[in-house]
Coordinates of C-alpha atoms in Angstrom, one line a residue:
M1 CA -155.4 -16.0 -84.4
N2 CA -151.8 -16.1 -85.6
V3 CA -149.6 -12.9 -85.4
I4 CA -146.3 -11.8 -86.7
A5 CA -144.7 -9.4 -84.3
D6 CA -141.5 -7.4 -84.2
V7 CA -140.4 -6.9 -80.6
C8 CA -137.6 -4.7 -79.1
I9 CA -137.2 -5.2 -75.4
V10 CA -134.8 -2.7 -73.8
P11 CA -133.7 -2.8 -70.2
V12 CA -133.3 0.7 -68.9
G13 CA -130.7 1.7 -66.3
S14 CA -128.8 -1.6 -66.6
G15 CA -125.7 0.0 -68.0
V16 CA -124.4 0.5 -71.5
S17 CA -124.4 -3.1 -72.5
V18 CA -127.7 -5.0 -72.3
S19 CA -126.6 -8.1 -74.2
K20 CA -126.9 -10.4 -71.2
E21 CA -130.5 -9.3 -70.6
V22 CA -131.4 -9.5 -74.3
A23 CA -129.9 -13.0 -74.5
A24 CA -132.0 -14.2 -71.6
C25 CA -135.2 -12.9 -73.3
V26 CA -134.2 -14.5 -76.6
K27 CA -133.7 -17.8 -74.9
L28 CA -137.1 -17.6 -73.2
L29 CA -138.8 -16.7 -76.5
R30 CA -137.2 -19.6 -78.3
E31 CA -138.2 -22.0 -75.4
A32 CA -141.8 -20.8 -75.8
N33 CA -142.0 -22.8 -79.1
L34 CA -142.4 -19.6 -81.1
N35 CA -140.7 -19.0 -84.4
A36 CA -138.2 -16.4 -83.1
R37 CA -135.7 -14.7 -85.4
T38 CA -133.4 -12.2 -83.8
H39 CA -132.0 -9.3 -85.8
G40 CA -129.9 -6.2 -85.1
Y41 CA -132.6 -4.2 -83.3
G42 CA -135.1 -6.8 -82.0
T43 CA -136.8 -10.1 -82.6
N44 CA -139.4 -11.2 -85.1
L45 CA -141.9 -13.6 -83.5
E46 CA -144.5 -15.8 -85.1
G47 CA -147.3 -17.7 -83.4
D48 CA -150.6 -17.6 -81.7
W49 CA -151.5 -14.1 -80.5
D50 CA -151.9 -15.2 -76.9
D51 CA -148.7 -17.3 -76.9
V52 CA -146.7 -14.4 -78.4
F53 CA -147.9 -11.8 -76.0
S54 CA -147.6 -14.2 -73.0
A55 CA -144.0 -14.8 -73.9
I56 CA -143.3 -11.0 -74.1
K57 CA -144.9 -10.7 -70.6
R58 CA -142.7 -13.5 -69.4
C59 CA -139.6 -11.6 -70.7
H60 CA -140.6 -8.6 -68.6
E61 CA -141.2 -10.8 -65.6
L62 CA -137.8 -12.5 -66.1
L63 CA -135.9 -9.2 -66.3
H64 CA -137.7 -7.7 -63.4
A65 CA -137.0 -10.8 -61.3
S66 CA -133.3 -10.5 -62.1
G67 CA -133.1 -6.9 -60.9
T68 CA -134.0 -4.8 -63.9
V69 CA -136.1 -2.0 -62.6
R70 CA -137.4 -0.5 -65.8
I71 CA -138.0 -1.9 -69.3
S72 CA -139.1 -0.2 -72.5
T73 CA -140.6 -2.4 -75.1
T74 CA -141.7 -1.6 -78.7
I75 CA -144.1 -4.0 -80.4
R76 CA -145.3 -4.0 -84.0
A77 CA -147.8 -6.7 -84.7
G78 CA -149.6 -7.8 -87.8
T79 CA -152.4 -10.3 -88.5
R80 CA -154.2 -11.4 -91.6
I81 CA -157.0 -13.8 -92.3
D82 CA -156.9 -14.2 -96.1
K83 CA -153.8 -16.5 -96.1
D84 CA -151.1 -18.0 -93.9
Q85 CA -147.9 -16.0 -94.1
T86 CA -144.5 -16.3 -92.3
V87 CA -141.7 -13.8 -91.8
Q88 CA -139.7 -15.8 -94.3
D89 CA -142.6 -15.5 -96.8
K90 CA -142.5 -11.8 -96.4
I91 CA -138.7 -11.7 -96.9
D92 CA -138.9 -13.9 -100.0
K93 CA -141.6 -11.8 -101.5
V94 CA -139.5 -8.6 -101.3
A95 CA -136.5 -10.4 -102.7
E96 CA -138.4 -11.5 -105.9

C-alpha cells in the first residue's frame, strides 16, 4: 500500500540549531529511494507504507546513534485506493 506522509523529526536537547541532524535525516530519506520533498517544517514522503515507516525508524536510529538522547516526531499519513496520487498531483490540483 502506498502512502503520502508529512514528517517532522525534531531532536530535543541538541541546542538551538538542529540543521545538522535534520540534514542527516533528509539524506537518509532520499537514499531510501523514497520521493522526499523537504519544506520549511518537515518533509513530504511518498512510497510503500513499510518503506516510509522503516525510513523514519532509521532516522531515529541514526540520530540516537550520533548522541541525540530524545526525538519528537510528528507524522501525518494518508492513503487512498481509488487512484494513484502524488504530492505534486495534490499541489497541482490546489493551484488549478
